[in-house]
PDB file of C-alpha atoms in Angstrom:
ATOM      1  CA  MET A  20     -27.434  89.163  62.199  1.00 47.00           C
ATOM      2  CA  PRO A  21     -26.385  90.197  65.726  1.00 50.00           C
ATOM      3  CA  ASP A  22     -29.039  89.970  68.427  1.00 48.00           C
ATOM      4  CA  PHE A  23     -28.250  93.289  70.141  1.00 53.00           C
ATOM      5  CA  PHE A  24     -31.408  93.534  72.188  1.00 59.00           C
ATOM      6  CA  GLY A  25     -32.120  89.857  72.803  1.00 66.00           C
ATOM      7  CA  LEU A  26     -35.063  89.899  70.406  1.00 66.00           C
ATOM      8  CA  GLN A  27     -34.062  86.703  68.635  1.00 68.00           C
ATOM      9  CA  GLN A  28     -33.631  84.979  71.994  1.00 71.00           C
ATOM     10  CA  LEU A  29     -37.103  86.157  73.050  1.00 65.00           C
ATOM     11  CA  LEU A  30     -38.675  84.918  69.800  1.00 69.00           C
ATOM     12  CA  ASN A  31     -36.932  81.551  70.174  1.00 69.00           C
ATOM     13  CA  GLN A  32     -38.263  81.303  73.736  1.00 71.00           C
ATOM     14  CA  LEU A  33     -41.810  82.011  72.511  1.00 65.00           C
ATOM     15  CA  ARG A  34     -41.423  79.242  69.914  1.00 68.00           C
ATOM     16  CA  LEU A  35     -40.320  76.798  72.617  1.00 69.00           C
ATOM     17  CA  GLU A  36     -42.965  77.736  75.182  1.00 72.00           C
ATOM     18  CA  HIS A  37     -45.846  77.986  72.706  1.00 64.00           C
ATOM     19  CA  PRO A  38     -45.705  75.197  70.091  1.00 71.00           C
ATOM     20  CA  SER A  39     -49.185  76.117  68.808  1.00 77.00           C
ATOM     21  CA  ALA A  40     -49.150  78.923  66.231  1.00 75.00           C
ATOM     22  CA  TYR A  41     -52.292  80.414  67.824  1.00 82.00           C
ATOM     23  CA  ASP A  42     -50.809  80.473  71.344  1.00 84.00           C
ATOM     24  CA  ARG A  43     -47.499  81.807  70.045  1.00 79.00           C
ATOM     25  CA  GLY A  44     -49.341  84.599  68.244  1.00 82.00           C
ATOM     26  CA  LYS A  45     -51.282  85.532  71.382  1.00 89.00           C
ATOM     27  CA  ALA A  46     -48.072  85.614  73.446  1.00 89.00           C
ATOM     28  CA  PHE A  47     -46.465  87.804  70.771  1.00 89.00           C
ATOM     29  CA  GLU A  48     -49.329  90.311  71.142  1.00 93.00           C
ATOM     30  CA  TYR A  49     -48.278  90.849  74.778  1.00 94.00           C
ATOM     31  CA  VAL A  50     -44.685  91.422  73.645  1.00 92.00           C
ATOM     32  CA  CYS A  51     -45.870  93.987  71.096  1.00 93.00           C
ATOM     33  CA  LYS A  52     -48.030  95.786  73.659  1.00 96.00           C
ATOM     34  CA  PHE A  53     -45.082  95.975  76.058  1.00 93.00           C
ATOM     35  CA  TYR A  54     -42.859  97.300  73.273  1.00 92.00           C
ATOM     36  CA  LEU A  55     -45.325  99.999  72.239  1.00 96.00           C
ATOM     37  CA  GLU A  56     -45.634 101.111  75.870  1.00 96.00           C
ATOM     38  CA  LYS A  57     -41.914 101.062  76.762  1.00 94.00           C
ATOM     39  CA  ASP A  58     -39.976 101.883  73.593  1.00 93.00           C
ATOM     40  CA  PRO A  59     -38.875 105.555  73.720  1.00 94.00           C
ATOM     41  CA  TYR A  60     -40.148 106.272  70.200  1.00 95.00           C
ATOM     42  CA  PHE A  61     -43.560 104.620  70.453  1.00 96.00           C
ATOM     43  CA  SER A  62     -44.199 105.639  74.060  1.00 96.00           C
ATOM     44  CA  GLY A  63     -43.691 109.197  72.832  1.00 96.00           C
ATOM     45  CA  ILE A  64     -46.416 108.700  70.239  1.00 97.00           C
ATOM     46  CA  PHE A  65     -49.020 106.648  72.132  1.00 97.00           C
ATOM     47  CA  SER A  66     -50.702 107.612  75.400  1.00 97.00           C
ATOM     48  CA  ASP A  67     -52.687 104.383  75.755  1.00 97.00           C
ATOM     49  CA  VAL A  68     -52.117 100.881  74.406  1.00 98.00           C
ATOM     50  CA  TRP A  69     -54.704  98.114  74.807  1.00 97.00           C
ATOM     51  CA  LEU A  70     -54.928  94.525  73.679  1.00 96.00           C
ATOM     52  CA  TRP A  71     -58.157  94.214  71.708  1.00 95.00           C
ATOM     53  CA  TYR A  72     -60.079  92.581  74.555  1.00 93.00           C
ATOM     54  CA  GLU A  73     -58.879  95.299  76.989  1.00 95.00           C
ATOM     55  CA  TRP A  74     -59.942  98.208  74.783  1.00 95.00           C
ATOM     56  CA  PRO A  75     -63.001  99.823  76.431  1.00 94.00           C
ATOM     57  CA  ASP A  76     -64.599 100.829  73.105  1.00 92.00           C
ATOM     58  CA  ARG A  77     -64.393  97.459  71.347  1.00 88.00           C
ATOM     59  CA  ASP A  78     -67.644  96.445  69.744  1.00 84.00           C
ATOM     60  CA  GLY A  79     -67.288  92.722  69.297  1.00 81.00           C
ATOM     61  CA  PRO A  80     -64.814  89.866  69.107  1.00 80.00           C
ATOM     62  CA  GLU A  81     -61.322  90.309  67.719  1.00 79.00           C
ATOM     63  CA  ILE A  82     -61.481  90.127  63.919  1.00 79.00           C
ATOM     64  CA  GLY A  83     -57.943  91.063  62.897  1.00 85.00           C
ATOM     65  CA  ILE A  84     -57.017  94.002  65.109  1.00 92.00           C
ATOM     66  CA  ASP A  85     -54.805  92.796  67.942  1.00 93.00           C
ATOM     67  CA  ILE A  86     -53.952  96.066  69.675  1.00 96.00           C
ATOM     68  CA  VAL A  87     -55.479  99.538  69.774  1.00 97.00           C
ATOM     69  CA  ALA A  88     -53.286 102.539  70.596  1.00 98.00           C
ATOM     70  CA  ARG A  89     -54.307 106.161  71.190  1.00 98.00           C
ATOM     71  CA  GLU A  90     -52.033 108.862  69.793  1.00 97.00           C
ATOM     72  CA  LYS A  91     -50.935 111.366  72.448  1.00 97.00           C
ATOM     73  CA  TRP A  92     -51.308 114.620  70.575  1.00 95.00           C
ATOM     74  CA  THR A  93     -54.393 114.014  68.443  1.00 97.00           C
ATOM     75  CA  GLY A  94     -56.313 111.377  70.382  1.00 97.00           C
ATOM     76  CA  ASP A  95     -56.606 109.428  67.114  1.00 96.00           C
ATOM     77  CA  LEU A  96     -56.671 105.647  67.279  1.00 97.00           C
ATOM     78  CA  CYS A  97     -54.206 103.310  65.631  1.00 96.00           C
ATOM     79  CA  ALA A  98     -55.108  99.693  64.835  1.00 95.00           C
ATOM     80  CA  VAL A  99     -52.180  97.316  65.323  1.00 95.00           C
ATOM     81  CA  GLN A 100     -51.757  93.834  63.859  1.00 93.00           C
ATOM     82  CA  CYS A 101     -49.079  91.530  65.332  1.00 90.00           C
ATOM     83  CA  LYS A 102     -47.786  88.708  63.132  1.00 87.00           C
ATOM     84  CA  PHE A 103     -45.509  85.966  64.443  1.00 82.00           C
ATOM     85  CA  HIS A 104     -44.519  83.983  61.339  1.00 69.00           C
ATOM     86  CA  GLN A 105     -41.404  81.997  60.520  1.00 67.00           C
ATOM     87  CA  ASP A 106     -41.905  82.557  56.798  1.00 70.00           C
ATOM     88  CA  MET A 107     -43.581  85.373  54.902  1.00 70.00           C
ATOM     89  CA  VAL A 108     -46.874  86.824  56.106  1.00 74.00           C
ATOM     90  CA  PRO A 109     -49.628  85.782  53.683  1.00 71.00           C
ATOM     91  CA  SER A 110     -51.261  88.731  51.956  1.00 77.00           C
ATOM     92  CA  GLY A 111     -54.715  87.441  52.959  1.00 79.00           C
ATOM     93  CA  GLU A 112     -53.894  88.016  56.620  1.00 77.00           C
ATOM     94  CA  ILE A 113     -52.882  91.594  55.905  1.00 81.00           C
ATOM     95  CA  ASP A 114     -55.982  92.093  53.763  1.00 84.00           C
ATOM     96  CA  SER A 115     -58.249  90.990  56.624  1.00 85.00           C
ATOM     97  CA  PHE A 116     -56.509  93.422  58.996  1.00 86.00           C
ATOM     98  CA  ILE A 117     -57.006  96.306  56.579  1.00 86.00           C
ATOM     99  CA  ALA A 118     -60.641  95.319  56.041  1.00 87.00           C
ATOM    100  CA  ALA A 119     -61.271  95.134  59.811  1.00 85.00           C
ATOM    101  CA  ALA A 120     -59.898  98.647  60.347  1.00 87.00           C
ATOM    102  CA  ALA A 121     -61.193 100.290  57.159  1.00 84.00           C
ATOM    103  CA  GLY A 122     -63.979 102.815  57.402  1.00 75.00           C
ATOM    104  CA  SER A 123     -63.923 102.727  61.180  1.00 73.00           C
ATOM    105  CA  LYS A 124     -62.568 104.717  64.087  1.00 90.00           C
ATOM    106  CA  PHE A 125     -58.922 104.196  63.165  1.00 93.00           C
ATOM    107  CA  ALA A 126     -56.818 107.005  61.733  1.00 94.00           C
ATOM    108  CA  SER A 127     -53.753 104.813  61.196  1.00 94.00           C
ATOM    109  CA  LEU A 128     -52.617 101.206  60.932  1.00 93.00           C
ATOM    110  CA  LEU A 129     -49.433  99.554  62.204  1.00 93.00           C
ATOM    111  CA  LEU A 130     -48.208  96.079  61.278  1.00 90.00           C
ATOM    112  CA  ILE A 131     -45.601  94.425  63.516  1.00 88.00           C
ATOM    113  CA  SER A 132     -44.145  91.269  62.003  1.00 85.00           C
ATOM    114  CA  THR A 133     -41.362  88.807  62.785  1.00 81.00           C
ATOM    115  CA  SER A 134     -40.968  87.986  59.098  1.00 71.00           C
ATOM    116  CA  ASP A 135     -41.047  89.504  55.654  1.00 64.00           C
ATOM    117  CA  LEU A 136     -44.217  90.367  53.809  1.00 67.00           C
ATOM    118  CA  THR A 137     -45.177  88.569  50.616  1.00 59.00           C
ATOM    119  CA  SER A 138     -44.312  90.399  47.433  1.00 56.00           C
ATOM    120  CA  ASN A 139     -48.058  90.845  46.857  1.00 51.00           C
ATOM    121  CA  SER A 140     -48.328  92.650  50.195  1.00 48.00           C
ATOM    122  CA  LEU A 141     -45.684  95.271  49.539  1.00 48.00           C
ATOM    123  CA  LEU A 142     -46.948  98.688  48.558  1.00 49.00           C
ATOM    124  CA  SER A 143     -45.465 100.328  45.501  1.00 42.00           C
ATOM    125  CA  ASP A 144     -45.613 103.823  44.020  1.00 39.00           C
TER     126      ASP A 144
END
């Protein structure tokens, strides 16, 4: 697949600079925050984008929500999970994200992933 926007090059650089999966994931959260703030589509939707630890209304340690974004027109909050995986994202990781955001202040959820989801994670009609 062509790398029109240099995304594959950026992901390869993150793999080289951050051999630890944890550190690579944290670095990827910064990339996702930047993207949500600068991309014409998402910057038109979100007025504010915070990493979890930057979000002024957080009420504890990060437990699966990596980024919080405020929607421009409604003021609603969106919980964002960033997944940097070489292979498929395990469904348990998605489940914990949904559980962390369920029944809380979040009106919507967004999953950003570098890989496919497991077949158990895909929603069907």
